[in-house]
């Protein structure tokens, strides 16, 4: 799958940004700049890539230099053989000797791998992990979109729920005032006043809870963006959901198994685990290395021999330099069973990763099917919730008229008002859940990118009301 350059797409999308309200694209742009989870995944990729560099470096020539300067002094009994100058016969003397030397050594060592199977398998393992980290960053990008949209939509649902709660509180306040006036003129029993007061107090409590939920939703959004956001763009009341793409659940599942970055990352981790098994088995294989060095050693000083009145001092001055080249073959014979144990350990670790891949594959199939079913049923649900809200409002208005003519009670009016509040909340949730299901399905299929965010963002055409902060 080829993705359009994200930064360029964001710049194009945000060029005509509205000043009065922040839409989904603007909030997503803030999230890309400030989200710590995305930043952590990118840093993790950089760290993982260095493992590949280090594995490759171990296969290249290893060159090291050394230098040393040593001063030494020694003394003790010694024997010396001198030649009689007259006769030429050797004469042995027993006495004491003392020497002082200074040694200087310079050297360069080179080692090059000729054959070491473990070096190749370690490199392949690190390359697989590097590819997995790329897929993990891609998955983090996709998850950032759905996390941002979920927080954004949850905030809009909370705002619309608060708006409905405030409307319900105002309506119940009117019913309570009307019941009180009717009681004063003898047209209503005291029970109507109590019922109206109970419902009104409950509505006030619901409004407080809804307002706190809005503030918490804004905080959840700021947790991702790193900055507070203001008024948000929302769906219009007459929003008509449509399917952007067609296809069966099976086709979406096949697309997900082919493109999902999280699944690809897990498969690359399994490939790395397989190479780790081969690395452990390489402990049974011989290794062959080429070794070379060049050394320069010089020793200076003097050595003194004394025996009675006889004393002689000889200077020490020696120097040697030159290269050396050789090969080293190491053949493992017996290691106490450690190599076999490491092989069994690597096999067990590989099986763990294989089971995790299978679990992730099954979860991907289930999640893709669930997102597809949610999207397919979302159109019907939105229309049903819209009709339920319309019916609840009509029932409330009818109960108000019935209360005036004496065919309905205050309790009927209060119950219908509560039904309006519940229907409004469910309708709001259905609309934004439909949009979220679109993004989640694309995420599962591995086709989610900024263009999908732009498509959803174009549907947000009205400004949601900004809640009034709660004062302690």
Coordinates of C-alpha atoms in Angstrom, one line a residue:
X1 CA 0.0 0.0 0.0
X2 CA 1.3 3.4 -1.0
X3 CA 0.6 6.3 1.4
X4 CA 0.6 9.9 0.4
X5 CA 3.2 12.0 2.3
X6 CA 1.5 12.8 5.6
X7 CA 3.2 16.2 6.3
X8 CA 2.2 17.5 2.9
X9 CA -1.3 16.3 3.2
X10 CA -1.6 17.9 6.6
X11 CA -0.3 21.2 5.3
X12 CA -2.8 21.2 2.4
X13 CA -5.7 20.2 4.7
X14 CA -4.9 22.9 7.3
X15 CA -4.3 25.8 4.9
X16 CA -7.9 27.1 5.1
X17 CA -8.2 26.4 8.8
X18 CA -11.2 28.0 10.6
X19 CA -10.4 30.5 13.2
X20 CA -13.7 30.1 15.1
X21 CA -13.5 26.4 15.9
X22 CA -11.1 23.5 15.8
X23 CA -12.0 20.7 13.5
X24 CA -10.8 17.1 13.5
X25 CA -7.9 17.8 11.2
X26 CA -6.6 20.6 13.4
X27 CA -6.8 18.5 16.5
X28 CA -5.1 15.6 14.7
X29 CA -2.3 17.9 13.6
X30 CA -1.7 18.9 17.3
X31 CA -1.8 15.2 18.2
X32 CA 0.9 14.3 15.7
X33 CA 3.1 17.1 17.0
X34 CA 2.7 16.3 20.8
X35 CA 1.5 12.8 21.4
X36 CA 4.0 11.0 23.6
X37 CA 2.9 7.5 22.5
X38 CA 3.7 8.2 18.8
X39 CA 7.0 9.9 19.8
X40 CA 7.9 6.8 21.9
X41 CA 7.3 4.4 19.0
X42 CA 9.5 6.6 16.7
X43 CA 12.3 6.6 19.3
X44 CA 11.9 2.9 19.7
X45 CA 12.4 2.4 15.9
X46 CA 15.6 4.5 16.0
X47 CA 16.9 2.3 18.8
X48 CA 16.0 -0.9 17.1
X49 CA 17.6 0.1 13.8
X50 CA 20.9 0.6 15.6
X51 CA 20.8 -3.1 16.5
X52 CA 21.1 -3.9 12.7
X53 CA 24.0 -1.5 12.4
X54 CA 25.8 -3.2 15.3
X55 CA 25.2 -6.7 13.9
X56 CA 26.6 -5.7 10.6
X57 CA 29.6 -4.1 12.2
X58 CA 30.6 -7.4 13.9
X59 CA 31.1 -8.8 10.4
X60 CA 33.5 -6.1 9.3
X61 CA 37.2 -5.8 10.1
X62 CA 38.0 -5.1 13.7
X63 CA 41.1 -2.9 14.0
X64 CA 42.7 -1.9 17.3
X65 CA 45.8 -0.2 18.3
X66 CA 47.9 -0.5 21.5
X67 CA 50.8 1.3 23.1
X68 CA 52.7 0.6 26.3
X69 CA 55.6 2.0 28.2
X70 CA 57.2 -0.1 30.9
X71 CA 60.1 0.7 33.2
X72 CA 61.7 -2.1 35.2
X73 CA 64.5 -2.6 37.7
X74 CA 65.9 -5.9 39.0
X75 CA 68.8 -7.0 41.2
X76 CA 70.1 -10.2 42.7
X77 CA 72.9 -12.7 42.8
X78 CA 74.4 -13.6 39.5
X79 CA 77.3 -15.3 37.9
X80 CA 79.4 -13.9 35.1
X81 CA 82.0 -15.5 32.8
X82 CA 85.0 -13.4 31.9
X83 CA 88.0 -14.4 29.7
X84 CA 91.5 -14.1 31.0
X85 CA 93.3 -11.7 28.6
X86 CA 96.6 -13.5 28.9
X87 CA 95.6 -17.1 28.5
X88 CA 92.1 -16.7 27.0
X89 CA 90.7 -19.2 29.5
X90 CA 87.2 -18.6 30.9
X91 CA 86.9 -17.5 34.5
X92 CA 83.6 -17.6 36.3
X93 CA 82.8 -14.9 38.9
X94 CA 80.0 -14.9 41.4
X95 CA 78.6 -11.5 42.4
X96 CA 75.5 -9.2 42.2
X97 CA 73.8 -7.9 39.1
X98 CA 71.5 -4.9 38.7
X99 CA 69.5 -3.9 35.6
X100 CA 67.4 -0.9 34.6
X101 CA 65.3 -1.1 31.4
X102 CA 62.7 0.9 29.6
X103 CA 60.4 -0.9 27.1
X104 CA 58.2 0.8 24.6
X105 CA 55.7 -1.2 22.5
X106 CA 53.5 -0.1 19.7
X107 CA 51.1 -2.4 17.9
X108 CA 48.1 -2.6 15.5
X109 CA 45.8 -5.7 15.5
X110 CA 43.3 -6.6 12.8
X111 CA 40.7 -9.4 12.9
X112 CA 38.4 -10.3 10.1
X113 CA 35.7 -12.9 10.2
X114 CA 36.0 -15.5 7.4
X115 CA 33.2 -17.7 8.6
X116 CA 31.0 -17.4 11.7
X117 CA 27.5 -18.6 11.1
X118 CA 26.1 -16.8 14.2
X119 CA 27.1 -13.4 12.8
X120 CA 24.9 -13.9 9.7
X121 CA 21.9 -15.1 11.7
X122 CA 22.2 -12.3 14.2
X123 CA 22.2 -9.8 11.4
X124 CA 19.1 -11.4 9.8
X125 CA 17.4 -11.3 13.2
X126 CA 18.1 -7.6 13.7
X127 CA 17.0 -6.9 10.1
X128 CA 13.6 -8.5 10.9
X129 CA 13.3 -6.5 14.1
X130 CA 14.1 -3.3 12.2
X131 CA 11.3 -4.1 9.7
X132 CA 9.0 -4.8 12.6
X133 CA 9.8 -1.4 14.1
X134 CA 8.8 0.3 10.9
X135 CA 5.5 -1.5 10.9
X136 CA 5.0 -0.6 14.6
X137 CA 5.4 3.1 13.8
X138 CA 2.9 2.7 11.0
X139 CA 0.5 1.0 13.4
X140 CA 1.1 3.8 15.9
X141 CA 0.3 6.4 13.3
X142 CA -3.0 4.6 12.6
X143 CA -3.8 4.2 16.3
X144 CA -3.1 7.9 16.8
X145 CA -5.9 8.7 14.3
X146 CA -8.4 6.4 16.0
X147 CA -7.4 7.5 19.5
X148 CA -7.7 11.2 18.5
X149 CA -11.0 10.7 16.7
X150 CA -12.4 8.7 19.6
X151 CA -11.4 11.4 22.1
X152 CA -12.8 14.1 19.7
X153 CA -16.1 12.3 19.2
X154 CA -16.5 11.4 22.9
X155 CA -16.1 15.2 23.6
X156 CA -18.9 16.0 21.1
X157 CA -21.2 13.3 22.5
X158 CA -20.5 14.7 26.0
X159 CA -21.3 18.2 24.8
X160 CA -24.6 17.2 23.1
X161 CA -25.5 15.2 26.2
X162 CA -24.9 18.2 28.3
X163 CA -27.0 20.4 25.9
X164 CA -29.9 17.9 26.2
X165 CA -29.5 17.7 30.0
X166 CA -29.6 21.5 30.3
X167 CA -32.7 21.6 28.0
X168 CA -34.3 18.9 30.2
X169 CA -33.5 20.8 33.4
X170 CA -35.0 24.0 31.9
X171 CA -38.2 22.1 30.9
X172 CA -38.5 20.4 34.2
X173 CA -38.0 23.7 36.0
X174 CA -41.0 25.1 34.0
X175 CA -43.1 22.0 34.9
X176 CA -42.2 22.5 38.6
X177 CA -43.1 26.1 38.5
X178 CA -46.4 25.4 36.7
X179 CA -47.2 22.6 39.2
X180 CA -46.6 25.0 42.0
X181 CA -48.8 27.7 40.5
X182 CA -51.6 25.2 39.9
X183 CA -51.3 24.0 43.5
X184 CA -51.7 27.6 44.7
X185 CA -55.0 28.0 42.8
X186 CA -56.2 24.6 43.8
X187 CA -56.0 23.0 40.3
X188 CA -53.3 20.4 41.2
X189 CA -52.6 18.1 44.1
X190 CA -49.5 18.4 46.3
X191 CA -48.3 15.1 44.8
X192 CA -47.8 16.7 41.4
X193 CA -45.6 19.3 43.0
X194 CA -43.5 16.7 44.8
X195 CA -43.1 14.6 41.6
X196 CA -42.1 17.7 39.6
X197 CA -39.7 18.7 42.2
X198 CA -38.1 15.3 42.4
X199 CA -37.7 15.2 38.6
X200 CA -36.3 18.7 38.5
X201 CA -33.7 18.0 41.3
X202 CA -32.7 14.8 39.4
X203 CA -32.3 16.8 36.2
X204 CA -30.1 19.3 38.0
X205 CA -27.9 16.5 39.2
X206 CA -27.8 15.0 35.7
X207 CA -26.6 18.4 34.4
X208 CA -23.8 18.6 36.9
X209 CA -22.7 15.1 36.0
X210 CA -22.9 15.8 32.2
X211 CA -20.9 19.1 32.7
X212 CA -18.2 17.2 34.5
X213 CA -18.1 14.6 31.8
X214 CA -17.6 17.3 29.2
X215 CA -14.7 18.7 31.1
X216 CA -13.1 15.3 31.5
X217 CA -13.6 14.6 27.8
X218 CA -11.7 17.9 27.0
X219 CA -8.9 16.7 29.4
X220 CA -8.7 13.4 27.6
X221 CA -8.4 15.3 24.3
X222 CA -5.7 17.5 25.7
X223 CA -3.8 14.5 27.0
X224 CA -3.3 13.5 23.3
X225 CA -2.8 16.9 21.8
X226 CA -0.7 18.3 24.6
X227 CA -2.6 21.6 24.4
X228 CA -6.1 22.6 25.4
X229 CA -8.6 22.9 22.5
X230 CA -11.5 25.2 22.2
X231 CA -14.8 25.0 20.4
X232 CA -15.1 21.9 18.1
X233 CA -16.7 21.2 14.8
X234 CA -19.6 18.8 15.0
X235 CA -22.1 17.0 12.8
X236 CA -25.2 18.8 11.6
X237 CA -28.6 17.7 13.0
X238 CA -29.6 16.3 9.6
X239 CA -26.5 14.2 9.1
X240 CA -27.2 11.3 6.7
X241 CA -24.7 8.4 7.0
X242 CA -23.4 6.7 3.9
X243 CA -20.9 4.0 3.1
X244 CA -17.8 5.3 1.5
X245 CA -16.7 1.9 0.2
X246 CA -18.5 -1.3 -0.5
X247 CA -17.4 -4.9 0.0
X248 CA -18.2 -8.0 2.0
X249 CA -16.9 -8.8 5.5
X250 CA -14.7 -11.5 4.0
X251 CA -13.1 -9.1 1.5
X252 CA -12.3 -6.7 4.4
X253 CA -10.8 -9.5 6.5
X254 CA -8.7 -10.6 3.5
X255 CA -7.5 -7.0 3.1
X256 CA -6.7 -6.8 6.8
X257 CA -4.7 -10.0 6.8
X258 CA -2.7 -8.6 3.8
X259 CA -2.1 -5.0 5.0
X260 CA -2.5 -4.7 8.7
X261 CA 0.8 -3.2 10.0
X262 CA 0.5 -4.6 13.6
X263 CA 0.1 -8.2 12.2
X264 CA 3.1 -7.6 9.8
X265 CA 5.2 -6.4 12.8
X266 CA 4.3 -9.5 14.7
X267 CA 5.2 -11.7 11.7
X268 CA 8.6 -10.0 11.5
X269 CA 9.2 -10.6 15.2
X270 CA 8.5 -14.3 14.5
X271 CA 11.0 -14.2 11.7
X272 CA 13.5 -12.7 14.1
X273 CA 12.8 -15.5 16.6
X274 CA 13.4 -18.1 14.0
X275 CA 16.8 -16.5 13.3
X276 CA 17.5 -16.6 17.0
X277 CA 17.1 -20.4 16.9
X278 CA 19.6 -20.6 14.1
X279 CA 22.0 -18.4 16.1
X280 CA 21.7 -20.8 19.1
X281 CA 22.4 -23.8 16.7
X282 CA 25.5 -22.0 15.4
X283 CA 27.2 -22.8 18.7
X284 CA 27.8 -26.3 17.2
X285 CA 29.5 -24.8 14.1
X286 CA 33.2 -24.0 13.8
X287 CA 34.4 -20.5 13.3
X288 CA 37.3 -19.2 11.2
X289 CA 38.9 -15.8 11.6
X290 CA 41.8 -14.0 9.9
X291 CA 44.2 -12.4 12.3
X292 CA 46.9 -9.9 11.5
X293 CA 49.2 -7.5 13.6
X294 CA 52.1 -5.2 13.3
X295 CA 54.3 -4.5 16.3
X296 CA 57.2 -2.3 17.1
X297 CA 59.1 -2.9 20.4
X298 CA 62.2 -1.1 21.7
X299 CA 64.0 -1.8 25.0
X300 CA 66.8 0.5 26.4
X301 CA 68.8 0.5 29.7
X302 CA 71.8 -1.0 31.3
X303 CA 73.0 -4.0 33.2
X304 CA 75.7 -3.8 35.9
X305 CA 77.6 -6.8 37.3
X306 CA 79.8 -6.5 40.4
X307 CA 82.0 -9.0 42.2
X308 CA 84.4 -7.6 44.7
X309 CA 86.6 -5.1 43.0
X310 CA 85.3 -6.2 39.6
X311 CA 82.5 -4.2 38.1
X312 CA 81.2 -4.0 34.6
X313 CA 78.3 -2.2 33.0
X314 CA 76.8 -3.2 29.7
X315 CA 74.2 -1.1 27.8
X316 CA 70.9 -2.6 26.7
X317 CA 69.5 -1.4 23.4
X318 CA 67.3 -3.7 21.3
X319 CA 64.5 -3.0 18.8
X320 CA 62.2 -5.3 16.8
X321 CA 59.4 -4.6 14.4
X322 CA 57.4 -6.5 11.8
X323 CA 54.0 -7.9 10.8
X324 CA 52.3 -11.2 11.6
X325 CA 49.4 -12.9 9.8
X326 CA 47.5 -16.0 10.7
X327 CA 44.1 -17.8 10.8
X328 CA 42.3 -19.1 13.8
X329 CA 40.0 -22.1 13.6
X330 CA 37.8 -22.8 16.6
X331 CA 36.0 -26.1 16.6
X332 CA 33.5 -26.6 19.5
X333 CA 33.7 -30.1 20.9
X334 CA 31.8 -30.1 24.2
X335 CA 30.4 -27.3 26.3
X336 CA 28.6 -29.2 29.0
X337 CA 25.3 -29.1 27.1
X338 CA 25.0 -25.3 27.2
X339 CA 24.6 -25.0 23.4
X340 CA 21.8 -27.6 23.3
X341 CA 20.1 -25.8 26.2
X342 CA 20.3 -22.5 24.3
X343 CA 18.7 -24.1 21.3
X344 CA 15.8 -25.4 23.4
X345 CA 15.4 -22.0 25.0
X346 CA 15.3 -20.3 21.6
X347 CA 12.8 -22.8 20.3
X348 CA 10.5 -22.2 23.3
X349 CA 10.8 -18.4 22.8
X350 CA 10.0 -18.8 19.1
X351 CA 6.9 -20.8 20.0
X352 CA 5.7 -18.1 22.3
X353 CA 6.0 -15.5 19.5
X354 CA 4.3 -17.8 17.1
X355 CA 1.3 -18.2 19.5
X356 CA 1.2 -14.5 19.9
X357 CA 1.1 -14.0 16.1
X358 CA -1.8 -16.5 15.8
X359 CA -3.7 -14.8 18.6
X360 CA -3.2 -11.4 17.0
X361 CA -4.4 -12.8 13.6
X362 CA -7.5 -14.2 15.2
X363 CA -8.2 -10.9 17.1
X364 CA -7.7 -9.0 13.8
X365 CA -10.3 -11.2 12.1
X366 CA -12.8 -10.6 14.9
X367 CA -12.1 -6.9 15.1
X368 CA -12.4 -6.4 11.4
X369 CA -15.7 -8.3 11.3
X370 CA -17.0 -6.3 14.3
X371 CA -16.0 -3.0 12.7
X372 CA -17.7 -4.0 9.4
X373 CA -20.9 -5.1 11.2
X374 CA -20.9 -1.8 13.2
X375 CA -20.5 0.2 10.0
X376 CA -23.1 -1.8 8.1
X377 CA -25.6 -1.5 10.9
X378 CA -24.7 2.1 11.7
X379 CA -26.8 3.6 8.9
X380 CA -29.9 1.8 10.2
X381 CA -29.1 2.6 13.8
X382 CA -28.6 6.3 13.1
X383 CA -31.9 6.5 11.3
X384 CA -33.7 4.6 14.0
X385 CA -32.2 6.8 16.7
X386 CA -33.2 9.9 14.8
X387 CA -36.8 8.6 14.5
X388 CA -36.8 7.6 18.2
X389 CA -35.7 11.2 19.1
X390 CA -38.4 12.7 16.9
X391 CA -41.0 10.4 18.5
X392 CA -39.8 11.2 22.0
X393 CA -40.1 14.9 21.3
X394 CA -43.5 14.5 19.8
X395 CA -44.7 12.5 22.8
X396 CA -43.3 15.1 25.2
X397 CA -45.1 17.9 23.4
X398 CA -48.3 15.9 23.3
X399 CA -48.1 15.1 27.0
X400 CA -47.8 18.8 27.7
X401 CA -50.9 19.5 25.7
X402 CA -52.7 16.6 27.5
X403 CA -51.7 18.1 30.9
X404 CA -53.3 21.4 30.0
X405 CA -56.6 19.7 29.0
X406 CA -56.5 17.2 31.9
X407 CA -55.9 14.0 30.0
X408 CA -52.3 13.5 31.1
X409 CA -50.6 13.8 34.5
X410 CA -47.5 15.7 35.5
X411 CA -45.7 12.3 35.9
X412 CA -46.4 11.5 32.2
X413 CA -44.9 14.8 31.2
X414 CA -41.8 14.2 33.3
X415 CA -41.3 10.7 32.0
X416 CA -41.6 11.8 28.5
X417 CA -39.0 14.6 29.1
X418 CA -36.6 11.9 30.4
X419 CA -37.2 9.9 27.3
X420 CA -36.2 12.9 25.2
X421 CA -32.9 13.2 27.1
X422 CA -32.1 9.5 26.7
X423 CA -33.1 9.5 23.0
X424 CA -30.9 12.6 22.4
X425 CA -27.9 10.9 24.0
X426 CA -28.3 7.7 22.1
X427 CA -28.8 9.5 18.8
X428 CA -25.6 11.5 19.4
X429 CA -23.7 8.3 20.3
X430 CA -25.0 6.5 17.2
X431 CA -23.9 9.2 14.8
X432 CA -20.3 9.5 16.1
X433 CA -20.0 5.8 16.6
X434 CA -20.7 5.4 12.9
X435 CA -17.9 7.8 12.0
X436 CA -15.5 6.0 14.4
X437 CA -16.5 2.6 12.9
X438 CA -15.4 3.9 9.5
X439 CA -12.0 4.8 10.8
X440 CA -11.6 1.5 12.8
X441 CA -12.5 -0.6 9.7
X442 CA -9.8 1.2 7.7
X443 CA -7.4 0.8 10.5
X444 CA -8.0 -3.0 10.7
X445 CA -7.6 -3.2 6.9
X446 CA -4.3 -1.3 7.0
X447 CA -5.6 1.4 4.7
X448 CA -6.1 4.2 7.2
X449 CA -4.3 7.5 6.3
X450 CA -4.9 11.2 6.6
X451 CA -7.2 11.2 3.6
X452 CA -9.8 9.2 5.7
X453 CA -9.5 11.8 8.4
X454 CA -10.1 14.5 5.8
X455 CA -13.2 12.7 4.5
X456 CA -14.7 12.5 8.0
X457 CA -13.6 16.1 8.8
X458 CA -15.7 17.3 5.8
X459 CA -18.8 16.0 7.5
X460 CA -18.2 18.2 10.6
X461 CA -19.8 21.5 9.5
X462 CA -21.4 23.1 12.6
X463 CA -19.7 24.5 15.7
X464 CA -20.5 22.7 18.9
X465 CA -21.4 24.9 21.9
X466 CA -18.6 25.6 24.3
X467 CA -19.5 24.5 27.9
X468 CA -19.4 26.9 30.7
X469 CA -16.7 25.8 33.3
X470 CA -18.0 24.6 36.6
X471 CA -17.2 27.0 39.4
X472 CA -16.6 25.6 42.9

